[in-house]
């Protein structure tokens, strides 16, 4: 998710070569994790069922949609449509299971329920922009936007605000979930002028996207101040849940800037995407160091065996 969304942001800012490098990394990770999922399904079913209870399991849905959205930007519509189908099937299977095991108070990862739903809308709308004849897909995207916002209210009312101070990175998804809702609504607004049944709603959808951007922006001061007031410099896998919202703030700002013609938003996005890339690089180094330490610890054991 994090690598894919930063790749999209860099492409929107005109840095295509660097964007494609990150796309390659995202593709590799997607295939590796897909293979891991197959192993869980075939060999470790009890563990799969246990882990599928958490909203974090829905990152597979969002990651697949983000990967598909980046491929759609390259004109790979068939591949993007296939990934949307895969993500939708995962969403259909996982969401009822996650909701049936819901726990309160909500934490940052709980908002992945929203992110996964809005990611379907985002990819569907991106495909519609390239293929306006897919009216049904535009309506599905609009429905997913609305459902995602309902899920946001459901999660937010039970969210423990202390997570801003004690969260290990996933607390950023509280703002990132609204940012991806902004992106989804903005992309539907971009598609609306070429979709007969939505043409009259294009202006309203654009205003809704701007309102969602403002709501997402409200989270930023609190999230940044919490990081300054309670620094958490050590690496934690949940820090990838920080990278994704940072990249999403940039991407949704690019989209709303295009829909509403607001130059200031584009300038913000052009600066913010480099902040997101910098955090991506820091977290990537942290991951690499963690992997190296794990390998070094395992070597003596391998030698004895």
PDB file of N, CA and C in Angstrom, residues 8-85:
ATOM      1  N   UNK A   8       2.399   6.328  -7.102  1.00  0.00           N
ATOM      2  CA  UNK A   8       1.360   7.091  -7.801  1.00  0.00           C
ATOM      3  C   UNK A   8       1.604   8.587  -7.641  1.00  0.00           C
ATOM      4  N   UNK A   9       1.909   9.023  -6.416  1.00  0.00           N
ATOM      5  CA  UNK A   9       2.142  10.444  -6.171  1.00  0.00           C
ATOM      6  C   UNK A   9       3.321  10.986  -6.957  1.00  0.00           C
ATOM      7  N   UNK A  10       4.405  10.214  -7.017  1.00  0.00           N
ATOM      8  CA  UNK A  10       5.576  10.650  -7.779  1.00  0.00           C
ATOM      9  C   UNK A  10       5.253  10.755  -9.264  1.00  0.00           C
ATOM     10  N   UNK A  11       4.446   9.837  -9.775  1.00  0.00           N
ATOM     11  CA  UNK A  11       4.050   9.900 -11.181  1.00  0.00           C
ATOM     12  C   UNK A  11       3.202  11.141 -11.452  1.00  0.00           C
ATOM     13  N   UNK A  12       2.261  11.445 -10.564  1.00  0.00           N
ATOM     14  CA  UNK A  12       1.431  12.633 -10.729  1.00  0.00           C
ATOM     15  C   UNK A  12       2.254  13.910 -10.679  1.00  0.00           C
ATOM     16  N   UNK A  13       3.385  13.850  -9.977  1.00  0.00           N
ATOM     17  CA  UNK A  13       4.268  15.021  -9.881  1.00  0.00           C
ATOM     18  C   UNK A  13       5.287  15.063 -11.019  1.00  0.00           C
ATOM     19  N   UNK A  14       5.213  14.085 -11.941  1.00  0.00           N
ATOM     20  CA  UNK A  14       6.075  14.106 -13.112  1.00  0.00           C
ATOM     21  C   UNK A  14       7.385  13.366 -12.979  1.00  0.00           C
ATOM     22  N   UNK A  15       7.584  12.627 -11.886  1.00  0.00           N
ATOM     23  CA  UNK A  15       8.833  11.898 -11.662  1.00  0.00           C
ATOM     24  C   UNK A  15       8.616  10.427 -12.018  1.00  0.00           C
ATOM     25  N   UNK A  16       8.456  10.180 -13.307  1.00  0.00           N
ATOM     26  CA  UNK A  16       8.026   8.865 -13.769  1.00  0.00           C
ATOM     27  C   UNK A  16       9.068   7.781 -13.534  1.00  0.00           C
ATOM     28  N   UNK A  17      10.338   8.088 -13.752  1.00  0.00           N
ATOM     29  CA  UNK A  17      11.376   7.067 -13.602  1.00  0.00           C
ATOM     30  C   UNK A  17      11.417   6.544 -12.167  1.00  0.00           C
ATOM     31  N   UNK A  18      11.469   7.451 -11.191  1.00  0.00           N
ATOM     32  CA  UNK A  18      11.487   7.042  -9.789  1.00  0.00           C
ATOM     33  C   UNK A  18      10.189   6.330  -9.423  1.00  0.00           C
ATOM     34  N   UNK A  19       9.084   6.822  -9.964  1.00  0.00           N
ATOM     35  CA  UNK A  19       7.790   6.198  -9.705  1.00  0.00           C
ATOM     36  C   UNK A  19       7.779   4.747 -10.159  1.00  0.00           C
ATOM     37  N   UNK A  20       8.376   4.466 -11.306  1.00  0.00           N
ATOM     38  CA  UNK A  20       8.359   3.095 -11.832  1.00  0.00           C
ATOM     39  C   UNK A  20       9.273   2.174 -11.026  1.00  0.00           C
ATOM     40  N   UNK A  21      10.322   2.739 -10.461  1.00  0.00           N
ATOM     41  CA  UNK A  21      11.163   1.931  -9.571  1.00  0.00           C
ATOM     42  C   UNK A  21      10.337   1.448  -8.384  1.00  0.00           C
ATOM     43  N   UNK A  22       9.590   2.368  -7.784  1.00  0.00           N
ATOM     44  CA  UNK A  22       8.741   1.989  -6.650  1.00  0.00           C
ATOM     45  C   UNK A  22       7.616   1.058  -7.086  1.00  0.00           C
ATOM     46  N   UNK A  23       7.113   1.249  -8.295  1.00  0.00           N
ATOM     47  CA  UNK A  23       6.090   0.342  -8.818  1.00  0.00           C
ATOM     48  C   UNK A  23       6.639  -1.081  -8.910  1.00  0.00           C
ATOM     49  N   UNK A  24       7.883  -1.208  -9.380  1.00  0.00           N
ATOM     50  CA  UNK A  24       8.500  -2.529  -9.460  1.00  0.00           C
ATOM     51  C   UNK A  24       8.610  -3.179  -8.087  1.00  0.00           C
ATOM     52  N   UNK A  25       9.003  -2.393  -7.082  1.00  0.00           N
ATOM     53  CA  UNK A  25       9.085  -2.917  -5.720  1.00  0.00           C
ATOM     54  C   UNK A  25       7.708  -3.331  -5.206  1.00  0.00           C
ATOM     55  N   UNK A  26       6.705  -2.481  -5.485  1.00  0.00           N
ATOM     56  CA  UNK A  26       5.347  -2.797  -5.043  1.00  0.00           C
ATOM     57  C   UNK A  26       4.838  -4.072  -5.700  1.00  0.00           C
ATOM     58  N   UNK A  27       5.149  -4.238  -6.981  1.00  0.00           N
ATOM     59  CA  UNK A  27       4.716  -5.444  -7.697  1.00  0.00           C
ATOM     60  C   UNK A  27       5.359  -6.684  -7.082  1.00  0.00           C
ATOM     61  N   UNK A  28       6.654  -6.589  -6.788  1.00  0.00           N
ATOM     62  CA  UNK A  28       7.353  -7.728  -6.195  1.00  0.00           C
ATOM     63  C   UNK A  28       6.746  -8.100  -4.847  1.00  0.00           C
ATOM     64  N   UNK A  29       6.477  -7.094  -4.029  1.00  0.00           N
ATOM     65  CA  UNK A  29       5.891  -7.347  -2.709  1.00  0.00           C
ATOM     66  C   UNK A  29       4.498  -7.963  -2.857  1.00  0.00           C
ATOM     67  N   UNK A  30       3.717  -7.463  -3.823  1.00  0.00           N
ATOM     68  CA  UNK A  30       2.362  -7.987  -4.027  1.00  0.00           C
ATOM     69  C   UNK A  30       2.402  -9.472  -4.370  1.00  0.00           C
ATOM     70  N   UNK A  31       3.309  -9.854  -5.262  1.00  0.00           N
ATOM     71  CA  UNK A  31       3.395 -11.266  -5.644  1.00  0.00           C
ATOM     72  C   UNK A  31       3.892 -12.138  -4.486  1.00  0.00           C
ATOM     73  N   UNK A  32       4.857 -11.629  -3.720  1.00  0.00           N
ATOM     74  CA  UNK A  32       5.368 -12.395  -2.576  1.00  0.00           C
ATOM     75  C   UNK A  32       4.272 -12.596  -1.535  1.00  0.00           C
ATOM     76  N   UNK A  33       3.548 -11.532  -1.226  1.00  0.00           N
ATOM     77  CA  UNK A  33       2.467 -11.644  -0.244  1.00  0.00           C
ATOM     78  C   UNK A  33       1.333 -12.519  -0.768  1.00  0.00           C
ATOM     79  N   UNK A  34       1.093 -12.455  -2.087  1.00  0.00           N
ATOM     80  CA  UNK A  34       0.084 -13.331  -2.670  1.00  0.00           C
ATOM     81  C   UNK A  34       0.452 -14.794  -2.507  1.00  0.00           C
ATOM     82  N   UNK A  35       1.735 -15.093  -2.705  1.00  0.00           N
ATOM     83  CA  UNK A  35       2.207 -16.467  -2.503  1.00  0.00           C
ATOM     84  C   UNK A  35       2.060 -16.872  -1.040  1.00  0.00           C
ATOM     85  N   UNK A  36       2.351 -15.927  -0.145  1.00  0.00           N
ATOM     86  CA  UNK A  36       2.189 -16.210   1.279  1.00  0.00           C
ATOM     87  C   UNK A  36       0.744 -16.500   1.644  1.00  0.00           C
ATOM     88  N   UNK A  37      -0.182 -15.776   1.009  1.00  0.00           N
ATOM     89  CA  UNK A  37      -1.602 -16.011   1.259  1.00  0.00           C
ATOM     90  C   UNK A  37      -2.014 -17.406   0.799  1.00  0.00           C
ATOM     91  N   UNK A  38      -1.501 -17.824  -0.342  1.00  0.00           N
ATOM     92  CA  UNK A  38      -1.816 -19.169  -0.834  1.00  0.00           C
ATOM     93  C   UNK A  38      -1.318 -20.248   0.125  1.00  0.00           C
ATOM     94  N   UNK A  39      -0.144 -20.014   0.713  1.00  0.00           N
ATOM     95  CA  UNK A  39       0.388 -20.973   1.690  1.00  0.00           C
ATOM     96  C   UNK A  39      -0.519 -21.049   2.917  1.00  0.00           C
ATOM     97  N   UNK A  40      -0.990 -19.881   3.367  1.00  0.00           N
ATOM     98  CA  UNK A  40      -1.889 -19.865   4.520  1.00  0.00           C
ATOM     99  C   UNK A  40      -3.184 -20.603   4.213  1.00  0.00           C
ATOM    100  N   UNK A  41      -3.702 -20.397   3.007  1.00  0.00           N
ATOM    101  CA  UNK A  41      -4.965 -21.037   2.623  1.00  0.00           C
ATOM    102  C   UNK A  41      -4.816 -22.551   2.565  1.00  0.00           C
ATOM    103  N   UNK A  42      -3.706 -23.020   2.014  1.00  0.00           N
ATOM    104  CA  UNK A  42      -3.543 -24.458   1.775  1.00  0.00           C
ATOM    105  C   UNK A  42      -2.959 -25.224   2.955  1.00  0.00           C
ATOM    106  N   UNK A  43      -2.133 -24.561   3.773  1.00  0.00           N
ATOM    107  CA  UNK A  43      -1.413 -25.294   4.807  1.00  0.00           C
ATOM    108  C   UNK A  43      -1.670 -24.813   6.226  1.00  0.00           C
ATOM    109  N   UNK A  44      -2.028 -23.546   6.374  1.00  0.00           N
ATOM    110  CA  UNK A  44      -2.147 -22.978   7.719  1.00  0.00           C
ATOM    111  C   UNK A  44      -3.518 -22.334   7.906  1.00  0.00           C
ATOM    112  N   UNK A  45      -4.551 -23.071   7.601  1.00  0.00           N
ATOM    113  CA  UNK A  45      -5.906 -22.529   7.641  1.00  0.00           C
ATOM    114  C   UNK A  45      -6.302 -21.968   9.013  1.00  0.00           C
ATOM    115  N   UNK A  46      -6.013 -22.661  10.139  1.00  0.00           N
ATOM    116  CA  UNK A  46      -6.385 -22.084  11.443  1.00  0.00           C
ATOM    117  C   UNK A  46      -5.752 -20.711  11.688  1.00  0.00           C
ATOM    118  N   UNK A  47      -4.481 -20.571  11.297  1.00  0.00           N
ATOM    119  CA  UNK A  47      -3.817 -19.269  11.470  1.00  0.00           C
ATOM    120  C   UNK A  47      -4.464 -18.225  10.571  1.00  0.00           C
ATOM    121  N   UNK A  48      -4.820 -18.606   9.348  1.00  0.00           N
ATOM    122  CA  UNK A  48      -5.469 -17.678   8.430  1.00  0.00           C
ATOM    123  C   UNK A  48      -6.775 -17.163   9.013  1.00  0.00           C
ATOM    124  N   UNK A  49      -7.596 -18.061   9.544  1.00  0.00           N
ATOM    125  CA  UNK A  49      -8.879 -17.666  10.118  1.00  0.00           C
ATOM    126  C   UNK A  49      -8.686 -16.751  11.319  1.00  0.00           C
ATOM    127  N   UNK A  50      -7.639 -17.010  12.094  1.00  0.00           N
ATOM    128  CA  UNK A  50      -7.351 -16.180  13.271  1.00  0.00           C
ATOM    129  C   UNK A  50      -6.946 -14.768  12.852  1.00  0.00           C
ATOM    130  N   UNK A  51      -6.078 -14.668  11.853  1.00  0.00           N
ATOM    131  CA  UNK A  51      -5.591 -13.360  11.421  1.00  0.00           C
ATOM    132  C   UNK A  51      -6.647 -12.591  10.628  1.00  0.00           C
ATOM    133  N   UNK A  52      -7.562 -13.320   9.987  1.00  0.00           N
ATOM    134  CA  UNK A  52      -8.585 -12.661   9.173  1.00  0.00           C
ATOM    135  C   UNK A  52      -9.627 -11.926  10.010  1.00  0.00           C
ATOM    136  N   UNK A  53      -9.610 -12.126  11.325  1.00  0.00           N
ATOM    137  CA  UNK A  53     -10.557 -11.417  12.183  1.00  0.00           C
ATOM    138  C   UNK A  53     -10.227  -9.938  12.301  1.00  0.00           C
ATOM    139  N   UNK A  54      -8.974  -9.599  12.114  1.00  0.00           N
ATOM    140  CA  UNK A  54      -8.524  -8.218  12.299  1.00  0.00           C
ATOM    141  C   UNK A  54      -8.784  -7.380  11.056  1.00  0.00           C
ATOM    142  N   UNK A  55      -9.180  -6.104  11.233  1.00  0.00           N
ATOM    143  CA  UNK A  55      -9.323  -5.220  10.076  1.00  0.00           C
ATOM    144  C   UNK A  55      -8.034  -5.093   9.268  1.00  0.00           C
ATOM    145  N   UNK A  56      -6.884  -5.338   9.919  1.00  0.00           N
ATOM    146  CA  UNK A  56      -5.606  -5.260   9.212  1.00  0.00           C
ATOM    147  C   UNK A  56      -5.539  -6.264   8.065  1.00  0.00           C
ATOM    148  N   UNK A  57      -6.342  -7.333   8.127  1.00  0.00           N
ATOM    149  CA  UNK A  57      -6.368  -8.318   7.047  1.00  0.00           C
ATOM    150  C   UNK A  57      -6.827  -7.687   5.742  1.00  0.00           C
ATOM    151  N   UNK A  58      -7.563  -6.590   5.831  1.00  0.00           N
ATOM    152  CA  UNK A  58      -8.087  -5.923   4.639  1.00  0.00           C
ATOM    153  C   UNK A  58      -7.028  -5.109   3.906  1.00  0.00           C
ATOM    154  N   UNK A  59      -5.805  -5.059   4.441  1.00  0.00           N
ATOM    155  CA  UNK A  59      -4.742  -4.365   3.709  1.00  0.00           C
ATOM    156  C   UNK A  59      -4.490  -5.041   2.359  1.00  0.00           C
ATOM    157  N   UNK A  60      -4.768  -6.352   2.274  1.00  0.00           N
ATOM    158  CA  UNK A  60      -4.620  -7.046   1.001  1.00  0.00           C
ATOM    159  C   UNK A  60      -5.544  -6.488  -0.060  1.00  0.00           C
ATOM    160  N   UNK A  61      -6.745  -6.101   0.349  1.00  0.00           N
ATOM    161  CA  UNK A  61      -7.704  -5.492  -0.580  1.00  0.00           C
ATOM    162  C   UNK A  61      -7.176  -4.142  -1.059  1.00  0.00           C
ATOM    163  N   UNK A  62      -6.799  -3.301  -0.105  1.00  0.00           N
ATOM    164  CA  UNK A  62      -6.336  -1.952  -0.453  1.00  0.00           C
ATOM    165  C   UNK A  62      -5.054  -1.995  -1.267  1.00  0.00           C
ATOM    166  N   UNK A  63      -4.107  -2.864  -0.866  1.00  0.00           N
ATOM    167  CA  UNK A  63      -2.861  -2.969  -1.606  1.00  0.00           C
ATOM    168  C   UNK A  63      -3.075  -3.406  -3.036  1.00  0.00           C
ATOM    169  N   UNK A  64      -3.997  -4.340  -3.253  1.00  0.00           N
ATOM    170  CA  UNK A  64      -4.308  -4.805  -4.606  1.00  0.00           C
ATOM    171  C   UNK A  64      -4.911  -3.688  -5.439  1.00  0.00           C
ATOM    172  N   UNK A  65      -5.802  -2.901  -4.840  1.00  0.00           N
ATOM    173  CA  UNK A  65      -6.420  -1.790  -5.568  1.00  0.00           C
ATOM    174  C   UNK A  65      -5.414  -0.695  -5.903  1.00  0.00           C
ATOM    175  N   UNK A  66      -4.514  -0.403  -4.968  1.00  0.00           N
ATOM    176  CA  UNK A  66      -3.494   0.620  -5.235  1.00  0.00           C
ATOM    177  C   UNK A  66      -2.579   0.168  -6.374  1.00  0.00           C
ATOM    178  N   UNK A  67      -2.185  -1.089  -6.355  1.00  0.00           N
ATOM    179  CA  UNK A  67      -1.380  -1.660  -7.428  1.00  0.00           C
ATOM    180  C   UNK A  67      -2.131  -1.546  -8.758  1.00  0.00           C
ATOM    181  N   UNK A  68      -3.412  -1.874  -8.743  1.00  0.00           N
ATOM    182  CA  UNK A  68      -4.214  -1.772  -9.960  1.00  0.00           C
ATOM    183  C   UNK A  68      -4.344  -0.341 -10.453  1.00  0.00           C
ATOM    184  N   UNK A  69      -4.493   0.610  -9.531  1.00  0.00           N
ATOM    185  CA  UNK A  69      -4.621   2.015  -9.922  1.00  0.00           C
ATOM    186  C   UNK A  69      -3.353   2.517 -10.607  1.00  0.00           C
ATOM    187  N   UNK A  70      -2.201   2.057 -10.109  1.00  0.00           N
ATOM    188  CA  UNK A  70      -0.936   2.471 -10.750  1.00  0.00           C
ATOM    189  C   UNK A  70      -0.808   1.856 -12.136  1.00  0.00           C
ATOM    190  N   UNK A  71      -1.246   0.608 -12.305  1.00  0.00           N
ATOM    191  CA  UNK A  71      -1.205  -0.022 -13.625  1.00  0.00           C
ATOM    192  C   UNK A  71      -2.162   0.676 -14.596  1.00  0.00           C
ATOM    193  N   UNK A  72      -3.312   1.121 -14.093  1.00  0.00           N
ATOM    194  CA  UNK A  72      -4.256   1.838 -14.940  1.00  0.00           C
ATOM    195  C   UNK A  72      -3.642   3.133 -15.459  1.00  0.00           C
ATOM    196  N   UNK A  73      -2.803   3.771 -14.647  1.00  0.00           N
ATOM    197  CA  UNK A  73      -2.127   4.992 -15.083  1.00  0.00           C
ATOM    198  C   UNK A  73      -1.186   4.724 -16.253  1.00  0.00           C
ATOM    199  N   UNK A  74      -0.724   3.477 -16.372  1.00  0.00           N
ATOM    200  CA  UNK A  74       0.145   3.085 -17.486  1.00  0.00           C
ATOM    201  C   UNK A  74      -0.654   2.614 -18.696  1.00  0.00           C
ATOM    202  N   UNK A  75      -1.983   2.611 -18.569  1.00  0.00           N
ATOM    203  CA  UNK A  75      -2.829   2.140 -19.651  1.00  0.00           C
ATOM    204  C   UNK A  75      -3.076   0.644 -19.643  1.00  0.00           C
ATOM    205  N   UNK A  76      -2.729  -0.032 -18.558  1.00  0.00           N
ATOM    206  CA  UNK A  76      -2.921  -1.479 -18.453  1.00  0.00           C
ATOM    207  C   UNK A  76      -4.309  -1.755 -17.860  1.00  0.00           C
ATOM    208  N   UNK A  77      -5.325  -1.468 -18.644  1.00  0.00           N
ATOM    209  CA  UNK A  77      -6.697  -1.530 -18.135  1.00  0.00           C
ATOM    210  C   UNK A  77      -7.149  -2.955 -17.820  1.00  0.00           C
ATOM    211  N   UNK A  78      -6.772  -3.919 -18.641  1.00  0.00           N
ATOM    212  CA  UNK A  78      -7.192  -5.298 -18.379  1.00  0.00           C
ATOM    213  C   UNK A  78      -6.616  -5.813 -17.070  1.00  0.00           C
ATOM    214  N   UNK A  79      -5.339  -5.530 -16.858  1.00  0.00           N
ATOM    215  CA  UNK A  79      -4.697  -5.954 -15.616  1.00  0.00           C
ATOM    216  C   UNK A  79      -5.332  -5.246 -14.415  1.00  0.00           C
ATOM    217  N   UNK A  80      -5.635  -3.960 -14.584  1.00  0.00           N
ATOM    218  CA  UNK A  80      -6.270  -3.202 -13.504  1.00  0.00           C
ATOM    219  C   UNK A  80      -7.653  -3.770 -13.185  1.00  0.00           C
ATOM    220  N   UNK A  81      -8.408  -4.119 -14.223  1.00  0.00           N
ATOM    221  CA  UNK A  81      -9.742  -4.694 -14.017  1.00  0.00           C
ATOM    222  C   UNK A  81      -9.646  -6.045 -13.309  1.00  0.00           C
ATOM    223  N   UNK A  82      -8.644  -6.846 -13.675  1.00  0.00           N
ATOM    224  CA  UNK A  82      -8.455  -8.147 -13.022  1.00  0.00           C
ATOM    225  C   UNK A  82      -8.130  -7.964 -11.543  1.00  0.00           C
ATOM    226  N   UNK A  83      -7.286  -6.978 -11.239  1.00  0.00           N
ATOM    227  CA  UNK A  83      -6.946  -6.719  -9.838  1.00  0.00           C
ATOM    228  C   UNK A  83      -8.154  -6.201  -9.061  1.00  0.00           C
ATOM    229  N   UNK A  84      -9.000  -5.399  -9.723  1.00  0.00           N
ATOM    230  CA  UNK A  84     -10.227  -4.934  -9.066  1.00  0.00           C
ATOM    231  C   UNK A  84     -11.125  -6.121  -8.731  1.00  0.00           C
ATOM    232  N   UNK A  85     -11.226  -7.067  -9.644  1.00  0.00           N
ATOM    233  CA  UNK A  85     -12.044  -8.258  -9.396  1.00  0.00           C
ATOM    234  C   UNK A  85     -11.499  -9.062  -8.216  1.00  0.00           C
TER     235      UNK A  85
END
